[in-house]
Amino acid sequence: MRNKKLALFLTLAMIISMFPLNAFGTEFSDMPDNWSTKALESAVANGLLKGDNGRIMPNENLTRAQMATIVNRAFGTREKTSIDKFTDVKKDAWYFDEMAKAVQMKTFIGSGDKLYPDNSISREEAFIVLARAFKLSGGNANILDKFTDKNDISDWAREGISSLVAAGYISGSDGRINPKHNITRAEFAQVMYNLLKNYINKEGTYTEDYDGNLMINVPNVTLKGLTVTGDLIIGDGVGDGEVILDDVTVTGRVLVRGGGENSIKIIGNS
């Protein structure tokens, strides 16, 4: 019996050693155990956050370049545009290509000849970038009346923030939206998790239902006989590739950001 137990223990140890540490949530020494844990783990699992030197740095402010990179990863963005007019993005900067993708996506617009990539991004700025990325608009500003600091929200941010609040993606804290505060990595991961709980980032055929919004950010994907309880987003990473919806029910919006002129094919009762 003792030998059998030892053999079982050694087998389990060998199996565990085959998995990366982050599969068990222990890769990062500073991974919190609080409201943001699930969102941070999702961001890591889906390649949005990668951390540095074994740390996820949940309480550090997010820079504009870092946010652009995360959004690009979520949508699978590959196309770039010229950003030569922006004088504060050096060609040898690690984020040069990411900012070029963000400008191509129209998630980042900049001000004059500046993109301010190294600046911390405020909560209202981050919310507007997400409203642009997910094409959320038409929000009624009256919904902001529940926030005691509603007058701190910039005029240009009101519609986008209203749309995010109305859809339930952001809710503030203690009756405040804190628009001028810098957004932390944990806070941003939580908002992204509210917006996107499901990702398809590998080619293939999928038949399981999805609860929550679904992002497809690679080409050559078929959804067959399933229901998406939420929005279906065809991300920029689909490019000119093909996505087939075969007998698919989507309870929310179908948002097409990627795909060529004839590459989104709807068949069956979709």
Tab-separated table of C-alpha atoms in Angstrom:
chain	number	residue	atom	x	y	z
A	1	MET	CA	0.000	0.000	0.000
A	2	ARG	CA	2.839	2.378	0.900
A	3	ASN	CA	4.480	1.772	-2.471
A	4	LYS	CA	1.190	2.489	-4.256
A	5	LYS	CA	0.807	5.786	-2.386
A	6	LEU	CA	4.379	6.748	-3.227
A	7	ALA	CA	3.817	5.936	-6.893
A	8	LEU	CA	0.624	8.028	-6.916
A	9	PHE	CA	2.425	10.944	-5.257
A	10	LEU	CA	5.266	10.824	-7.782
A	11	THR	CA	2.793	10.666	-10.667
A	12	LEU	CA	0.909	13.710	-9.385
A	13	ALA	CA	4.156	15.593	-8.856
A	14	MET	CA	5.199	14.844	-12.426
A	15	ILE	CA	1.848	16.017	-13.810
A	16	ILE	CA	1.964	19.246	-11.799
A	17	SER	CA	5.487	19.953	-13.037
A	18	MET	CA	4.222	19.879	-16.627
A	19	PHE	CA	1.992	22.918	-16.071
A	20	PRO	CA	3.235	26.518	-15.969
A	21	LEU	CA	3.053	28.151	-12.557
A	22	ASN	CA	0.460	30.680	-13.656
A	23	ALA	CA	-1.989	27.827	-14.299
A	24	PHE	CA	-2.217	27.582	-10.512
A	25	GLY	CA	-2.159	31.326	-9.879
A	26	THR	CA	1.297	31.364	-8.227
A	27	GLU	CA	3.498	32.899	-10.907
A	28	PHE	CA	3.334	36.432	-9.517
A	29	SER	CA	4.603	37.156	-6.031
A	30	ASP	CA	2.282	40.153	-5.661
A	31	MET	CA	-0.947	38.678	-7.046
A	32	PRO	CA	-3.608	40.099	-4.685
A	33	ASP	CA	-6.350	38.170	-2.968
A	34	ASN	CA	-9.184	40.675	-3.324
A	35	TRP	CA	-11.837	42.003	-5.699
A	36	SER	CA	-9.352	42.192	-8.598
A	37	THR	CA	-7.869	38.692	-8.427
A	38	LYS	CA	-10.196	37.011	-10.917
A	39	ALA	CA	-9.851	39.872	-13.402
A	40	LEU	CA	-6.056	39.900	-13.133
A	41	GLU	CA	-5.877	36.128	-13.578
A	42	SER	CA	-8.093	36.401	-16.661
A	43	ALA	CA	-5.895	39.179	-18.068
A	44	VAL	CA	-2.811	37.007	-17.580
A	45	ALA	CA	-4.455	33.863	-18.985
A	46	ASN	CA	-5.553	35.704	-22.133
A	47	GLY	CA	-2.221	37.425	-22.706
A	48	LEU	CA	-3.327	40.952	-21.859
A	49	LEU	CA	-0.998	41.400	-18.871
A	50	LYS	CA	2.438	39.825	-18.615
A	51	GLY	CA	4.007	41.436	-15.579
A	52	ASP	CA	7.715	41.932	-15.004
A	53	ASN	CA	10.261	39.978	-12.961
A	54	GLY	CA	7.585	37.826	-11.364
A	55	ARG	CA	5.379	40.741	-10.367
A	56	ILE	CA	1.993	41.811	-11.756
A	57	MET	CA	2.136	45.235	-10.033
A	58	PRO	CA	-1.643	45.581	-9.494
A	59	ASN	CA	-1.517	48.941	-7.727
A	60	GLU	CA	0.791	50.715	-10.156
A	61	ASN	CA	-0.650	53.330	-12.480
A	62	LEU	CA	-1.159	52.325	-16.089
A	63	THR	CA	0.568	54.434	-18.738
A	64	ARG	CA	-1.058	55.371	-22.017
A	65	ALA	CA	1.381	53.157	-23.925
A	66	GLN	CA	0.677	50.212	-21.639
A	67	MET	CA	-3.064	50.628	-22.073
A	68	ALA	CA	-2.709	50.852	-25.852
A	69	THR	CA	-0.751	47.602	-25.764
A	70	ILE	CA	-3.363	45.793	-23.670
A	71	VAL	CA	-6.235	46.884	-25.911
A	72	ASN	CA	-4.243	45.884	-28.999
A	73	ARG	CA	-3.671	42.430	-27.505
A	74	ALA	CA	-7.354	42.015	-26.675
A	75	PHE	CA	-8.447	42.838	-30.214
A	76	GLY	CA	-5.523	41.062	-31.895
A	77	THR	CA	-4.593	44.287	-33.666
A	78	ARG	CA	-1.881	43.940	-36.299
A	79	GLU	CA	-2.335	46.807	-38.748
A	80	LYS	CA	-0.371	50.008	-38.167
A	81	THR	CA	-0.499	53.513	-39.516
A	82	SER	CA	2.074	56.279	-39.748
A	83	ILE	CA	2.551	58.208	-36.515
A	84	ASP	CA	5.378	60.389	-37.781
A	85	LYS	CA	3.435	63.525	-36.888
A	86	PHE	CA	3.638	62.699	-33.181
A	87	THR	CA	6.889	64.079	-31.849
A	88	ASP	CA	6.860	62.263	-28.506
A	89	VAL	CA	6.908	58.676	-29.824
A	90	LYS	CA	10.475	57.725	-30.657
A	91	LYS	CA	11.001	55.006	-33.255
A	92	ASP	CA	13.252	53.039	-30.907
A	93	ALA	CA	10.714	53.071	-28.054
A	94	TRP	CA	9.317	49.662	-27.095
A	95	TYR	CA	5.808	50.964	-27.658
A	96	PHE	CA	6.300	52.571	-31.093
A	97	ASP	CA	4.466	49.807	-32.990
A	98	GLU	CA	1.778	49.560	-30.309
A	99	MET	CA	0.993	53.276	-30.551
A	100	ALA	CA	0.920	52.968	-34.357
A	101	LYS	CA	-1.649	50.178	-33.987
A	102	ALA	CA	-3.694	52.190	-31.487
A	103	VAL	CA	-3.849	55.196	-33.807
A	104	GLN	CA	-4.862	52.873	-36.651
A	105	MET	CA	-7.669	51.505	-34.422
A	106	LYS	CA	-8.681	55.083	-33.595
A	107	THR	CA	-8.638	54.219	-29.903
A	108	PHE	CA	-5.912	56.818	-29.358
A	109	ILE	CA	-6.152	60.179	-31.098
A	110	GLY	CA	-3.652	62.346	-29.269
A	111	SER	CA	-3.581	66.103	-28.922
A	112	GLY	CA	-1.859	68.102	-31.619
A	113	ASP	CA	1.505	66.458	-32.209
A	114	LYS	CA	1.527	64.552	-28.904
A	115	LEU	CA	0.354	61.093	-27.824
A	116	TYR	CA	1.863	61.278	-24.312
A	117	PRO	CA	2.723	57.544	-24.241
A	118	ASP	CA	4.661	57.673	-20.967
A	119	ASN	CA	1.995	59.588	-19.044
A	120	SER	CA	-0.243	57.783	-16.584
A	121	ILE	CA	-3.727	57.502	-18.042
A	122	SER	CA	-6.662	58.864	-16.063
A	123	ARG	CA	-9.801	56.874	-15.447
A	124	GLU	CA	-11.902	59.039	-17.760
A	125	GLU	CA	-9.285	58.785	-20.513
A	126	ALA	CA	-9.175	55.002	-20.115
A	127	PHE	CA	-12.964	54.774	-20.230
A	128	ILE	CA	-13.104	56.775	-23.452
A	129	VAL	CA	-10.491	54.565	-25.111
A	130	LEU	CA	-12.627	51.533	-24.249
A	131	ALA	CA	-15.821	53.214	-25.430
A	132	ARG	CA	-14.101	53.837	-28.775
A	133	ALA	CA	-12.723	50.301	-29.009
A	134	PHE	CA	-16.077	48.675	-28.237
A	135	LYS	CA	-18.043	51.300	-30.185
A	136	LEU	CA	-20.211	52.274	-27.223
A	137	SER	CA	-21.965	55.600	-27.667
A	138	GLY	CA	-25.280	57.368	-27.237
A	139	GLY	CA	-25.233	57.264	-23.453
A	140	ASN	CA	-27.627	59.553	-21.581
A	141	ALA	CA	-25.638	61.849	-19.284
A	142	ASN	CA	-28.461	61.768	-16.715
A	143	ILE	CA	-27.205	58.365	-15.592
A	144	LEU	CA	-24.157	60.157	-14.177
A	145	ASP	CA	-26.314	61.966	-11.614
A	146	LYS	CA	-25.758	59.110	-9.151
A	147	PHE	CA	-22.081	60.036	-8.833
A	148	THR	CA	-21.285	62.788	-6.348
A	149	ASP	CA	-18.300	63.864	-8.453
A	150	LYS	CA	-20.149	63.946	-11.779
A	151	ASN	CA	-19.111	67.572	-12.316
A	152	ASP	CA	-15.476	66.467	-12.389
A	153	ILE	CA	-16.081	64.515	-15.596
A	154	SER	CA	-14.775	66.335	-18.667
A	155	ASP	CA	-17.385	67.272	-21.261
A	156	TRP	CA	-15.659	65.177	-23.940
A	157	ALA	CA	-15.867	62.097	-21.706
A	158	ARG	CA	-19.506	62.274	-20.651
A	159	GLU	CA	-21.117	60.344	-23.500
A	160	GLY	CA	-18.606	57.500	-23.438
A	161	ILE	CA	-18.687	57.138	-19.661
A	162	SER	CA	-22.499	57.286	-19.693
A	163	SER	CA	-22.551	54.430	-22.208
A	164	LEU	CA	-20.223	52.288	-20.092
A	165	VAL	CA	-22.247	52.972	-16.933
A	166	ALA	CA	-25.561	52.246	-18.672
A	167	ALA	CA	-24.239	48.908	-19.929
A	168	GLY	CA	-23.034	47.978	-16.438
A	169	TYR	CA	-19.345	47.851	-17.307
A	170	ILE	CA	-18.311	50.502	-14.768
A	171	SER	CA	-20.015	51.457	-11.516
A	172	GLY	CA	-17.622	53.624	-9.546
A	173	SER	CA	-16.906	53.257	-5.839
A	174	ASP	CA	-18.637	54.786	-2.814
A	175	GLY	CA	-20.808	56.927	-5.071
A	176	ARG	CA	-17.842	58.358	-6.970
A	177	ILE	CA	-16.459	57.745	-10.461
A	178	ASN	CA	-13.097	59.456	-9.756
A	179	PRO	CA	-12.594	60.540	-13.371
A	180	LYS	CA	-9.373	62.466	-12.812
A	181	HIS	CA	-7.641	59.747	-10.782
A	182	ASN	CA	-5.060	57.651	-12.586
A	183	ILE	CA	-6.259	54.129	-13.313
A	184	THR	CA	-4.285	51.260	-11.806
A	185	ARG	CA	-3.426	48.000	-13.507
A	186	ALA	CA	-5.878	46.137	-11.266
A	187	GLU	CA	-8.682	48.615	-11.933
A	188	PHE	CA	-8.140	48.417	-15.667
A	189	ALA	CA	-8.017	44.627	-15.593
A	190	GLN	CA	-11.380	44.670	-13.802
A	191	VAL	CA	-13.002	46.927	-16.391
A	192	MET	CA	-11.623	44.744	-19.194
A	193	TYR	CA	-13.004	41.672	-17.416
A	194	ASN	CA	-16.400	43.357	-17.148
A	195	LEU	CA	-16.281	44.007	-20.888
A	196	LEU	CA	-14.737	40.714	-22.007
A	197	LYS	CA	-14.882	37.396	-20.218
A	198	ASN	CA	-14.376	35.147	-23.255
A	199	TYR	CA	-11.699	35.073	-25.951
A	200	ILE	CA	-11.131	32.913	-28.997
A	201	ASN	CA	-7.492	33.341	-29.957
A	202	LYS	CA	-6.861	30.070	-31.772
A	203	GLU	CA	-8.171	28.966	-35.164
A	204	GLY	CA	-10.741	26.191	-35.185
A	205	THR	CA	-14.386	25.218	-34.754
A	206	TYR	CA	-16.178	26.013	-31.491
A	207	THR	CA	-19.462	24.511	-30.326
A	208	GLU	CA	-19.783	25.415	-26.619
A	209	ASP	CA	-22.054	28.243	-25.423
A	210	TYR	CA	-20.497	31.445	-24.051
A	211	ASP	CA	-21.843	33.375	-21.071
A	212	GLY	CA	-20.775	36.998	-21.479
A	213	ASN	CA	-19.245	38.967	-24.321
A	214	LEU	CA	-17.046	36.981	-26.712
A	215	MET	CA	-14.011	38.279	-28.610
A	216	ILE	CA	-12.709	36.519	-31.724
A	217	ASN	CA	-9.293	37.994	-32.508
A	218	VAL	CA	-7.884	35.461	-34.989
A	219	PRO	CA	-9.037	34.399	-38.491
A	220	ASN	CA	-10.353	31.014	-39.626
A	221	VAL	CA	-12.828	30.479	-36.810
A	222	THR	CA	-16.195	28.732	-37.026
A	223	LEU	CA	-18.897	29.043	-34.377
A	224	LYS	CA	-21.408	26.231	-34.767
A	225	GLY	CA	-24.726	25.638	-33.018
A	226	LEU	CA	-24.007	27.796	-29.998
A	227	THR	CA	-25.352	30.780	-28.081
A	228	VAL	CA	-23.410	33.854	-27.027
A	229	THR	CA	-25.195	35.459	-24.090
A	230	GLY	CA	-23.821	38.920	-24.687
A	231	ASP	CA	-22.009	40.679	-27.515
A	232	LEU	CA	-19.996	38.949	-30.227
A	233	ILE	CA	-16.965	40.997	-31.240
A	234	ILE	CA	-15.023	40.241	-34.414
A	235	GLY	CA	-11.678	41.765	-33.487
A	236	ASP	CA	-9.150	43.570	-35.639
A	237	GLY	CA	-6.900	40.499	-35.608
A	238	VAL	CA	-9.290	38.655	-37.943
A	239	GLY	CA	-7.912	40.877	-40.712
A	240	ASP	CA	-9.051	39.594	-44.104
A	241	GLY	CA	-9.515	36.093	-42.725
A	242	GLU	CA	-12.757	34.194	-42.361
A	243	VAL	CA	-15.232	33.836	-39.510
A	244	ILE	CA	-18.228	31.545	-40.030
A	245	LEU	CA	-21.349	31.793	-37.883
A	246	ASP	CA	-23.305	28.575	-38.368
A	247	ASP	CA	-26.603	28.423	-36.478
A	248	VAL	CA	-25.382	30.891	-33.862
A	249	THR	CA	-27.562	32.942	-31.507
A	250	VAL	CA	-26.192	36.214	-30.127
A	251	THR	CA	-28.319	37.925	-27.491
A	252	GLY	CA	-26.402	41.211	-27.690
A	253	ARG	CA	-24.651	43.102	-30.462
A	254	VAL	CA	-22.500	41.703	-33.246
A	255	LEU	CA	-19.612	44.157	-33.499
A	256	VAL	CA	-17.414	43.700	-36.560
A	257	ARG	CA	-14.055	45.454	-36.328
A	258	GLY	CA	-12.046	42.927	-38.359
A	259	GLY	CA	-12.704	40.819	-41.419
A	260	GLY	CA	-12.661	41.546	-45.130
A	261	GLU	CA	-15.554	42.541	-47.334
A	262	ASN	CA	-16.877	38.983	-47.674
A	263	SER	CA	-15.078	37.175	-44.864
A	264	ILE	CA	-17.863	37.101	-42.234
A	265	LYS	CA	-20.191	34.310	-43.338
A	266	ILE	CA	-23.565	33.731	-41.706
A	267	ILE	CA	-25.307	30.446	-42.410
A	268	GLY	CA	-28.047	28.332	-40.854
A	269	ASN	CA	-30.360	30.155	-38.455
A	270	SER	CA	-27.775	32.652	-37.236
